[in-house]
PDB file of C-alpha atoms in Angstrom:
ATOM      1  CA  UNK K   2      20.761   8.374 -20.993  1.00  0.00           C
ATOM      2  CA  UNK K   3      19.087   5.562 -19.610  1.00  0.00           C
ATOM      3  CA  UNK K   4      19.278   2.190 -21.661  1.00  0.00           C
ATOM      4  CA  UNK K   5      17.084   0.318 -19.179  1.00  0.00           C
ATOM      5  CA  UNK K   6      14.809   2.580 -17.097  1.00  0.00           C
ATOM      6  CA  UNK K   7      12.674   1.551 -14.140  1.00  0.00           C
ATOM      7  CA  UNK K   8       9.438   3.642 -13.854  1.00  0.00           C
ATOM      8  CA  UNK K   9      10.692   5.419 -11.282  1.00  0.00           C
ATOM      9  CA  UNK K  10      13.745   6.309 -12.517  1.00  0.00           C
ATOM     10  CA  UNK K  11      11.521   7.762 -15.502  1.00  0.00           C
ATOM     11  CA  UNK K  12       9.247   9.709 -13.139  1.00  0.00           C
ATOM     12  CA  UNK K  13      12.393  11.321 -11.566  1.00  0.00           C
ATOM     13  CA  UNK K  14      13.092  12.489 -14.890  1.00  0.00           C
ATOM     14  CA  UNK K  15       9.799  13.546 -15.869  1.00  0.00           C
ATOM     15  CA  UNK K  16      10.475  15.880 -12.349  1.00  0.00           C
ATOM     16  CA  UNK K  17      13.801  16.894 -13.004  1.00  0.00           C
ATOM     17  CA  UNK K  18      12.642  18.428 -16.147  1.00  0.00           C
ATOM     18  CA  UNK K  19       9.535  20.344 -14.748  1.00  0.00           C
ATOM     19  CA  UNK K  20      11.535  21.488 -11.860  1.00  0.00           C
ATOM     20  CA  UNK K  21      14.362  22.731 -14.219  1.00  0.00           C
ATOM     21  CA  UNK K  22      12.760  23.829 -17.289  1.00  0.00           C
ATOM     22  CA  UNK K  23       9.061  24.442 -16.705  1.00  0.00           C
ATOM     23  CA  UNK K  24       9.114  25.538 -13.252  1.00  0.00           C
ATOM     24  CA  UNK K  25      11.162  28.632 -13.782  1.00  0.00           C
ATOM     25  CA  UNK K  26       8.932  29.819 -16.674  1.00  0.00           C
ATOM     26  CA  UNK K  27       5.854  29.896 -14.646  1.00  0.00           C
ATOM     27  CA  UNK K  28       5.268  32.898 -13.509  1.00  0.00           C
ATOM     28  CA  UNK K  29       1.141  32.634 -12.418  1.00  0.00           C
ATOM     29  CA  UNK K  30       1.318  31.951  -8.871  1.00  0.00           C
ATOM     30  CA  UNK K  31      -1.477  29.344  -9.002  1.00  0.00           C
ATOM     31  CA  UNK K  32      -0.077  27.512 -11.853  1.00  0.00           C
ATOM     32  CA  UNK K  33       3.314  27.243  -9.362  1.00  0.00           C
ATOM     33  CA  UNK K  34       1.026  26.071  -7.108  1.00  0.00           C
ATOM     34  CA  UNK K  35      -0.467  23.230  -9.387  1.00  0.00           C
ATOM     35  CA  UNK K  36       3.000  22.277 -10.557  1.00  0.00           C
ATOM     36  CA  UNK K  37       4.150  21.906  -6.734  1.00  0.00           C
ATOM     37  CA  UNK K  38       1.037  19.561  -6.561  1.00  0.00           C
ATOM     38  CA  UNK K  39       2.328  17.587  -9.479  1.00  0.00           C
ATOM     39  CA  UNK K  40       5.661  17.548  -8.308  1.00  0.00           C
ATOM     40  CA  UNK K  41       4.544  15.555  -5.190  1.00  0.00           C
ATOM     41  CA  UNK K  42       2.272  13.316  -6.587  1.00  0.00           C
ATOM     42  CA  UNK K  43       4.654  12.420  -9.103  1.00  0.00           C
ATOM     43  CA  UNK K  44       7.634  11.806  -6.119  1.00  0.00           C
ATOM     44  CA  UNK K  45       4.759   9.401  -4.420  1.00  0.00           C
ATOM     45  CA  UNK K  46       4.266   7.456  -7.834  1.00  0.00           C
ATOM     46  CA  UNK K  47       7.864   6.969  -7.716  1.00  0.00           C
ATOM     47  CA  UNK K  48       8.535   5.431  -4.500  1.00  0.00           C
ATOM     48  CA  UNK K  49       5.314   3.492  -4.911  1.00  0.00           C
ATOM     49  CA  UNK K  50       6.878   2.030  -8.235  1.00  0.00           C
ATOM     50  CA  UNK K  51       9.896   1.438  -6.891  1.00  0.00           C
ATOM     51  CA  UNK K  52       8.548  -0.434  -3.729  1.00  0.00           C
ATOM     52  CA  UNK K  53       4.614  -1.146  -4.044  1.00  0.00           C
ATOM     53  CA  UNK K  54       4.892  -4.660  -4.946  1.00  0.00           C
ATOM     54  CA  UNK K  55       7.072  -5.576  -2.560  1.00  0.00           C
ATOM     55  CA  UNK K  56       5.149  -3.499   0.299  1.00  0.00           C
ATOM     56  CA  UNK K  57       1.759  -5.687  -0.937  1.00  0.00           C
ATOM     57  CA  UNK K  58       3.595  -9.113  -0.866  1.00  0.00           C
ATOM     58  CA  UNK K  59       4.970  -8.452   2.659  1.00  0.00           C
ATOM     59  CA  UNK K  60       1.349  -7.056   3.654  1.00  0.00           C
ATOM     60  CA  UNK K  61      -0.551 -10.031   2.431  1.00  0.00           C
ATOM     61  CA  UNK K  62       1.933 -13.168   4.040  1.00  0.00           C
ATOM     62  CA  UNK K  63       2.007 -11.315   6.997  1.00  0.00           C
ATOM     63  CA  UNK K  64      -2.027 -11.118   7.148  1.00  0.00           C
ATOM     64  CA  UNK K  65      -2.421 -14.846   5.638  1.00  0.00           C
ATOM     65  CA  UNK K  66       0.424 -16.266   8.069  1.00  0.00           C
ATOM     66  CA  UNK K  67      -1.454 -14.638  10.973  1.00  0.00           C
ATOM     67  CA  UNK K  68      -4.772 -15.946   9.876  1.00  0.00           C
ATOM     68  CA  UNK K  69      -3.536 -19.196   9.428  1.00  0.00           C
ATOM     69  CA  UNK K  70      -2.455 -19.078  13.021  1.00  0.00           C
ATOM     70  CA  UNK K  71      -5.848 -18.162  14.489  1.00  0.00           C
ATOM     71  CA  UNK K  72      -7.386 -20.994  12.327  1.00  0.00           C
ATOM     72  CA  UNK K  73      -4.999 -23.274  13.356  1.00  0.00           C
ATOM     73  CA  UNK K  74      -4.896 -22.251  17.149  1.00  0.00           C
ATOM     74  CA  UNK K  75      -7.998 -21.688  19.389  1.00  0.00           C
ATOM     75  CA  UNK K  76      -8.797 -18.541  18.486  1.00  0.00           C
ATOM     76  CA  UNK K  77     -10.199 -19.489  15.053  1.00  0.00           C
ATOM     77  CA  UNK K  78     -13.621 -18.530  14.299  1.00  0.00           C
ATOM     78  CA  UNK K  79     -15.471 -19.129  11.394  1.00  0.00           C
ATOM     79  CA  UNK K  80     -15.467 -15.808   9.992  1.00  0.00           C
ATOM     80  CA  UNK K  81     -11.661 -15.835   9.707  1.00  0.00           C
ATOM     81  CA  UNK K  82     -12.024 -18.944   8.508  1.00  0.00           C
ATOM     82  CA  UNK K  83     -14.184 -18.251   5.551  1.00  0.00           C
ATOM     83  CA  UNK K  84     -12.002 -15.045   4.799  1.00  0.00           C
ATOM     84  CA  UNK K  85      -9.021 -16.753   4.444  1.00  0.00           C
ATOM     85  CA  UNK K  86     -10.736 -19.351   2.109  1.00  0.00           C
ATOM     86  CA  UNK K  87     -11.855 -16.806   0.152  1.00  0.00           C
ATOM     87  CA  UNK K  88      -8.408 -15.374  -0.247  1.00  0.00           C
ATOM     88  CA  UNK K  89      -7.176 -18.766  -1.006  1.00  0.00           C
ATOM     89  CA  UNK K  90      -9.979 -19.610  -3.474  1.00  0.00           C
ATOM     90  CA  UNK K  91      -9.663 -15.861  -5.511  1.00  0.00           C
ATOM     91  CA  UNK K  92      -6.029 -14.885  -4.666  1.00  0.00           C
ATOM     92  CA  UNK K  93      -4.145 -14.806  -8.273  1.00  0.00           C
ATOM     93  CA  UNK K  94      -0.691 -16.095  -8.443  1.00  0.00           C
ATOM     94  CA  UNK K  95       0.987 -13.187 -10.308  1.00  0.00           C
ATOM     95  CA  UNK K  96       3.098  -9.923  -9.351  1.00  0.00           C
ATOM     96  CA  UNK K  97       1.360  -7.740 -11.779  1.00  0.00           C
ATOM     97  CA  UNK K  98       0.352  -4.843 -10.187  1.00  0.00           C
ATOM     98  CA  UNK K  99      -3.570  -5.692 -10.803  1.00  0.00           C
ATOM     99  CA  UNK K 100      -3.313  -9.107  -9.264  1.00  0.00           C
ATOM    100  CA  UNK K 101      -1.444  -7.717  -5.921  1.00  0.00           C
ATOM    101  CA  UNK K 102      -4.006  -5.083  -5.635  1.00  0.00           C
ATOM    102  CA  UNK K 103      -6.353  -7.681  -5.790  1.00  0.00           C
ATOM    103  CA  UNK K 104      -4.734 -10.144  -3.516  1.00  0.00           C
ATOM    104  CA  UNK K 105      -4.214  -6.948  -0.831  1.00  0.00           C
ATOM    105  CA  UNK K 106      -7.760  -6.306  -1.124  1.00  0.00           C
ATOM    106  CA  UNK K 107      -8.630  -9.800  -0.441  1.00  0.00           C
ATOM    107  CA  UNK K 108      -5.933  -9.926   2.434  1.00  0.00           C
ATOM    108  CA  UNK K 109      -7.577  -6.832   3.804  1.00  0.00           C
ATOM    109  CA  UNK K 110     -10.651  -8.788   3.993  1.00  0.00           C
ATOM    110  CA  UNK K 111      -9.060 -11.384   6.184  1.00  0.00           C
ATOM    111  CA  UNK K 112      -7.397  -8.452   8.184  1.00  0.00           C
ATOM    112  CA  UNK K 113     -10.762  -7.022   8.799  1.00  0.00           C
ATOM    113  CA  UNK K 114     -11.885 -10.585   9.648  1.00  0.00           C
ATOM    114  CA  UNK K 115      -9.383 -11.203  12.330  1.00  0.00           C
ATOM    115  CA  UNK K 116     -10.086  -7.537  13.700  1.00  0.00           C
ATOM    116  CA  UNK K 117     -14.182  -7.528  13.600  1.00  0.00           C
ATOM    117  CA  UNK K 118     -13.502 -11.277  15.859  1.00  0.00           C
ATOM    118  CA  UNK K 119     -10.691  -9.888  18.035  1.00  0.00           C
ATOM    119  CA  UNK K 120     -12.200  -6.480  19.148  1.00  0.00           C
ATOM    120  CA  UNK K 121     -12.289  -7.049  22.938  1.00  0.00           C
ATOM    121  CA  UNK K 122      -9.135  -9.651  22.922  1.00  0.00           C
ATOM    122  CA  UNK K 123      -6.030  -8.299  24.157  1.00  0.00           C
ATOM    123  CA  UNK K 124      -4.007 -11.822  23.244  1.00  0.00           C
ATOM    124  CA  UNK K 125      -0.685 -11.839  20.801  1.00  0.00           C
ATOM    125  CA  UNK K 126      -2.690 -12.788  17.967  1.00  0.00           C
ATOM    126  CA  UNK K 127      -4.965  -9.851  18.416  1.00  0.00           C
ATOM    127  CA  UNK K 128      -2.255  -7.234  19.084  1.00  0.00           C
ATOM    128  CA  UNK K 129      -0.233  -8.535  15.950  1.00  0.00           C
ATOM    129  CA  UNK K 130      -3.481  -8.273  14.178  1.00  0.00           C
ATOM    130  CA  UNK K 131      -3.896  -4.381  15.273  1.00  0.00           C
ATOM    131  CA  UNK K 132      -0.212  -4.013  14.777  1.00  0.00           C
ATOM    132  CA  UNK K 133      -0.580  -4.662  10.818  1.00  0.00           C
ATOM    133  CA  UNK K 134      -3.122  -2.678  10.518  1.00  0.00           C
ATOM    134  CA  UNK K 135      -1.086   0.539  12.287  1.00  0.00           C
ATOM    135  CA  UNK K 136       1.442  -0.691  10.193  1.00  0.00           C
ATOM    136  CA  UNK K 137      -0.548  -0.314   6.941  1.00  0.00           C
ATOM    137  CA  UNK K 138      -1.951   2.890   7.963  1.00  0.00           C
ATOM    138  CA  UNK K 139       1.655   4.755   8.710  1.00  0.00           C
ATOM    139  CA  UNK K 140       2.818   3.358   5.773  1.00  0.00           C
ATOM    140  CA  UNK K 141       0.672   4.750   3.771  1.00  0.00           C
ATOM    141  CA  UNK K 142       0.881   8.158   5.261  1.00  0.00           C
ATOM    142  CA  UNK K 143       4.247   7.576   4.964  1.00  0.00           C
ATOM    143  CA  UNK K 144       4.419   7.496   1.171  1.00  0.00           C
ATOM    144  CA  UNK K 145       1.578  10.049   0.585  1.00  0.00           C
ATOM    145  CA  UNK K 146       3.371  12.324   3.389  1.00  0.00           C
ATOM    146  CA  UNK K 147       1.658  15.656   3.635  1.00  0.00           C
ATOM    147  CA  UNK K 148      -0.386  16.463   0.449  1.00  0.00           C
ATOM    148  CA  UNK K 149      -3.023  18.291   0.546  1.00  0.00           C
ATOM    149  CA  UNK K 150      -4.750  19.992  -2.581  1.00  0.00           C
ATOM    150  CA  UNK K 151      -4.555  23.575  -2.494  1.00  0.00           C
ATOM    151  CA  UNK K 152      -6.824  24.931  -5.352  1.00  0.00           C
ATOM    152  CA  UNK K 153      -5.326  27.186  -7.882  1.00  0.00           C
TER     153      UNK K 153
END
């Protein structure tokens, strides 16, 4: 028995029960495929539940820091400054999932402004912006994996 389980631990326990108790009782191949998809989704949920806030905080901090360098340096543009000001005005000082998701979206607006402004730039700040975007996309792929919905 877990006295103070995390969400990830609860989801892992559910996966174990589905795998050990339910899966052996499923004879229908279509139902087995659905059970496999559910297991993969639960695995993804467990990973996200354990790390999502940490990942979003790091991404937001990196994007905002980069935008501040653009605005303070010679590479600044009005669109980057506007996006950064919007982030500062609308971000929520909370670590709740809903607040962090909103902050993440605001930060991605800032990153979009940087990428649009630097589309033909190959300077160090522009390269860092593209690296942030690539890292975010790669991270999302790592979390979700090779998940493909297979019809039953």
